[in-house]
mmCIF file of C-alpha atoms in Angstrom:
data_model
loop_
_atom_site.group_PDB
_atom_site.id
_atom_site.type_symbol
_atom_site.label_atom_id
_atom_site.label_comp_id
_atom_site.label_asym_id
_atom_site.label_seq_id
_atom_site.Cartn_x
_atom_site.Cartn_y
_atom_site.Cartn_z
ATOM 1 C CA UNK A 22 102.174 151.590 54.110
ATOM 2 C CA UNK A 23 102.802 152.601 57.725
ATOM 3 C CA UNK A 24 100.650 151.058 60.434
ATOM 4 C CA UNK A 25 98.777 152.867 63.184
ATOM 5 C CA UNK A 26 101.233 151.635 65.827
ATOM 6 C CA UNK A 27 104.182 152.805 63.704
ATOM 7 C CA UNK A 28 102.655 156.294 63.531
ATOM 8 C CA UNK A 29 102.326 156.363 67.318
ATOM 9 C CA UNK A 30 105.937 155.224 67.700
ATOM 10 C CA UNK A 31 107.035 157.981 65.303
ATOM 11 C CA UNK A 32 105.132 160.625 67.272
ATOM 12 C CA UNK A 33 106.631 159.437 70.551
ATOM 13 C CA UNK A 34 110.194 159.098 69.276
ATOM 14 C CA UNK A 35 109.993 162.581 67.780
ATOM 15 C CA UNK A 36 110.114 163.788 71.399
ATOM 16 C CA UNK A 37 113.536 162.119 71.798
ATOM 17 C CA UNK A 38 115.151 164.186 69.039
ATOM 18 C CA UNK A 39 118.540 165.444 70.238
ATOM 19 C CA UNK A 40 118.680 163.278 73.371
ATOM 20 C CA UNK A 41 121.329 160.673 74.139
ATOM 21 C CA UNK A 42 120.371 157.007 74.035
ATOM 22 C CA UNK A 43 120.916 156.535 77.758
ATOM 23 C CA UNK A 44 118.474 159.367 78.535
ATOM 24 C CA UNK A 45 115.881 157.755 76.253
ATOM 25 C CA UNK A 46 116.372 154.360 77.915
ATOM 26 C CA UNK A 47 115.940 155.967 81.340
ATOM 27 C CA UNK A 48 112.711 157.636 80.225
ATOM 28 C CA UNK A 49 111.352 154.437 78.689
ATOM 29 C CA UNK A 50 112.134 152.519 81.887
ATOM 30 C CA UNK A 51 110.346 155.183 83.926
ATOM 31 C CA UNK A 52 107.321 154.997 81.611
ATOM 32 C CA UNK A 53 107.261 151.207 81.843
ATOM 33 C CA UNK A 54 107.344 151.205 85.639
ATOM 34 C CA UNK A 55 104.767 154.019 85.771
ATOM 35 C CA UNK A 56 102.283 152.110 83.620
ATOM 36 C CA UNK A 57 102.269 149.166 86.041
ATOM 37 C CA UNK A 58 100.044 151.176 88.393
ATOM 38 C CA UNK A 59 97.341 152.025 85.842
ATOM 39 C CA UNK A 60 94.446 150.142 84.320
ATOM 40 C CA UNK A 61 93.560 150.065 80.657
ATOM 41 C CA UNK A 62 92.564 152.105 78.822
ATOM 42 C CA UNK A 63 95.307 154.545 79.708
ATOM 43 C CA UNK A 64 94.056 157.969 80.772
ATOM 44 C CA UNK A 65 96.606 160.762 80.302
ATOM 45 C CA UNK A 66 95.055 162.916 83.043
ATOM 46 C CA UNK A 67 95.614 160.156 85.611
ATOM 47 C CA UNK A 68 99.250 159.719 84.589
ATOM 48 C CA UNK A 69 99.832 163.477 84.618
ATOM 49 C CA UNK A 70 98.351 163.797 88.123
ATOM 50 C CA UNK A 71 100.426 160.869 89.397
ATOM 51 C CA UNK A 72 103.638 162.362 87.963
ATOM 52 C CA UNK A 73 102.942 165.800 89.412
ATOM 53 C CA UNK A 74 102.113 164.360 92.830
ATOM 54 C CA UNK A 75 105.232 162.182 92.986
ATOM 55 C CA UNK A 76 107.389 165.020 91.669
ATOM 56 C CA UNK A 77 106.126 167.381 94.374
ATOM 57 C CA UNK A 78 106.739 164.791 97.081
ATOM 58 C CA UNK A 79 110.258 163.990 95.933
ATOM 59 C CA UNK A 80 111.580 167.281 94.612
ATOM 60 C CA UNK A 81 109.972 170.283 96.356
ATOM 61 C CA UNK A 82 111.498 171.810 99.459
ATOM 62 C CA UNK A 83 110.469 174.939 101.340
ATOM 63 C CA UNK A 84 113.152 177.626 101.197
ATOM 64 C CA UNK A 85 111.519 179.953 103.698
ATOM 65 C CA UNK A 86 108.012 181.144 104.423
ATOM 66 C CA UNK A 87 108.032 183.071 101.118
ATOM 67 C CA UNK A 88 108.848 180.362 98.601
ATOM 68 C CA UNK A 89 110.079 176.925 97.680
ATOM 69 C CA UNK A 90 112.616 175.248 95.452
ATOM 70 C CA UNK A 91 112.377 172.166 93.306
ATOM 71 C CA UNK A 92 114.764 169.972 91.377
ATOM 72 C CA UNK A 93 114.687 171.167 87.782
ATOM 73 C CA UNK A 94 117.282 168.870 86.232
ATOM 74 C CA UNK A 95 120.293 166.840 87.220
ATOM 75 C CA UNK A 96 123.225 164.744 86.071
ATOM 76 C CA UNK A 97 125.916 162.815 87.915
ATOM 77 C CA UNK A 98 127.972 165.977 88.594
ATOM 78 C CA UNK A 99 125.361 168.675 89.120
ATOM 79 C CA UNK A 100 121.821 169.192 90.454
ATOM 80 C CA UNK A 101 119.934 172.250 89.197
ATOM 81 C CA UNK A 102 117.157 173.774 91.313
ATOM 82 C CA UNK A 103 114.626 176.479 90.538
ATOM 83 C CA UNK A 104 113.443 178.846 93.240
ATOM 84 C CA UNK A 105 109.827 179.924 93.151
ATOM 85 C CA UNK A 106 108.840 182.834 95.331
ATOM 86 C CA UNK A 107 105.377 183.842 96.381
ATOM 87 C CA UNK A 108 106.356 187.368 95.352
ATOM 88 C CA UNK A 109 106.693 188.168 91.651
ATOM 89 C CA UNK A 110 110.194 188.700 90.306
ATOM 90 C CA UNK A 111 110.485 192.027 88.555
ATOM 91 C CA UNK A 112 113.989 191.540 87.214
ATOM 92 C CA UNK A 113 113.094 188.565 85.044
ATOM 93 C CA UNK A 114 115.271 185.596 84.260
ATOM 94 C CA UNK A 115 115.392 182.239 85.940
ATOM 95 C CA UNK A 116 116.265 181.813 89.595
ATOM 96 C CA UNK A 117 118.549 178.822 89.144
ATOM 97 C CA UNK A 118 120.710 177.335 91.883
ATOM 98 C CA UNK A 119 122.915 174.270 91.974
ATOM 99 C CA UNK A 120 124.608 171.737 94.180
ATOM 100 C CA UNK A 121 127.415 169.324 93.421
ATOM 101 C CA UNK A 122 127.724 165.824 94.934
ATOM 102 C CA UNK A 123 128.704 165.954 98.591
ATOM 103 C CA UNK A 124 127.546 169.560 98.955
ATOM 104 C CA UNK A 125 124.066 170.466 100.155
ATOM 105 C CA UNK A 126 124.052 174.268 100.149
ATOM 106 C CA UNK A 127 122.303 175.905 97.202
ATOM 107 C CA UNK A 128 124.604 178.178 95.181
ATOM 108 C CA UNK A 129 123.437 180.695 92.583
ATOM 109 C CA UNK A 130 123.892 179.228 89.087
ATOM 110 C CA UNK A 131 126.205 181.592 87.226
ATOM 111 C CA UNK A 132 129.532 181.346 85.374
ATOM 112 C CA UNK A 133 131.711 182.430 88.298
ATOM 113 C CA UNK A 134 130.130 180.061 90.828
ATOM 114 C CA UNK A 135 130.249 177.096 88.440
ATOM 115 C CA UNK A 136 133.915 177.760 87.725
ATOM 116 C CA UNK A 137 134.674 177.979 91.457
ATOM 117 C CA UNK A 138 132.721 174.805 92.241
ATOM 118 C CA UNK A 139 134.651 172.745 89.700
ATOM 119 C CA UNK A 140 138.099 174.246 90.366
ATOM 120 C CA UNK A 141 140.634 171.677 91.573
ATOM 121 C CA UNK A 142 138.507 168.849 90.175
ATOM 122 C CA UNK A 143 139.110 166.618 87.171
ATOM 123 C CA UNK A 144 136.349 168.526 85.332
ATOM 124 C CA UNK A 145 138.024 171.935 85.693
ATOM 125 C CA UNK A 146 139.538 172.094 82.148
ATOM 126 C CA UNK A 147 136.275 170.908 80.574
ATOM 127 C CA UNK A 148 134.201 173.462 82.497
ATOM 128 C CA UNK A 149 136.661 176.283 81.764
ATOM 129 C CA UNK A 150 136.657 175.487 78.053
ATOM 130 C CA UNK A 151 132.848 175.293 78.007
ATOM 131 C CA UNK A 152 132.450 178.633 79.815
ATOM 132 C CA UNK A 153 134.935 180.279 77.469
ATOM 133 C CA UNK A 154 132.521 179.765 74.566
ATOM 134 C CA UNK A 155 129.093 179.477 76.228
ATOM 135 C CA UNK A 156 127.164 181.223 78.977
ATOM 136 C CA UNK A 157 126.278 178.774 81.726
ATOM 137 C CA UNK A 158 122.513 179.294 81.257
ATOM 138 C CA UNK A 159 122.588 178.481 77.529
ATOM 139 C CA UNK A 160 120.088 175.779 76.594
ATOM 140 C CA UNK A 161 119.812 173.299 73.775
ATOM 141 C CA UNK A 162 117.135 174.755 71.456
ATOM 142 C CA UNK A 163 115.610 171.313 70.762
ATOM 143 C CA UNK A 164 115.556 169.739 74.224
ATOM 144 C CA UNK A 165 115.485 172.988 76.270
ATOM 145 C CA UNK A 166 118.075 171.375 78.565
ATOM 146 C CA UNK A 167 121.088 173.275 79.882
ATOM 147 C CA UNK A 168 124.080 172.613 77.626
ATOM 148 C CA UNK A 169 126.392 172.113 80.594
ATOM 149 C CA UNK A 170 124.250 169.197 81.804
ATOM 150 C CA UNK A 171 124.274 167.660 78.341
ATOM 151 C CA UNK A 172 128.065 167.984 78.301
ATOM 152 C CA UNK A 173 128.355 166.334 81.711
ATOM 153 C CA UNK A 174 126.129 163.455 80.575
ATOM 154 C CA UNK A 175 128.720 162.624 77.930
ATOM 155 C CA UNK A 176 131.520 162.298 80.518
ATOM 156 C CA UNK A 177 132.040 159.004 82.318
ATOM 157 C CA UNK A 178 132.243 159.317 86.119
#
């Protein structure tokens, strides 16, 4: 018979399906350090508010008077940003931009720009092979993470 705690562990670990172990360890460490600031019993609303507040402080930057950008995801080789405008986008799709280490200008996230950014780098053959078979905006259906970032996470720096 499975205990109550084991059921909770199953429900939580179900969220890790498809992730690498290092990502899971990073998340668990973040959860552990986050819980230090809260009293028992744990209130999800308090944790959610704290995460949203800290995320806004650390990751949101004004682009101009008509919008802002925020860090959507990152790995050791690439930072992905989303642009949110105060005006609705009629064309649809995501407004994704990226930077690579040592570069601070946002570049539109598309196949051509990614290929140019990684040309003359040790990752060039890997990126070229990836883009030959996948569009750059393709996501993992389980984790909803960009496949290129998942690929980069598997490469040692």
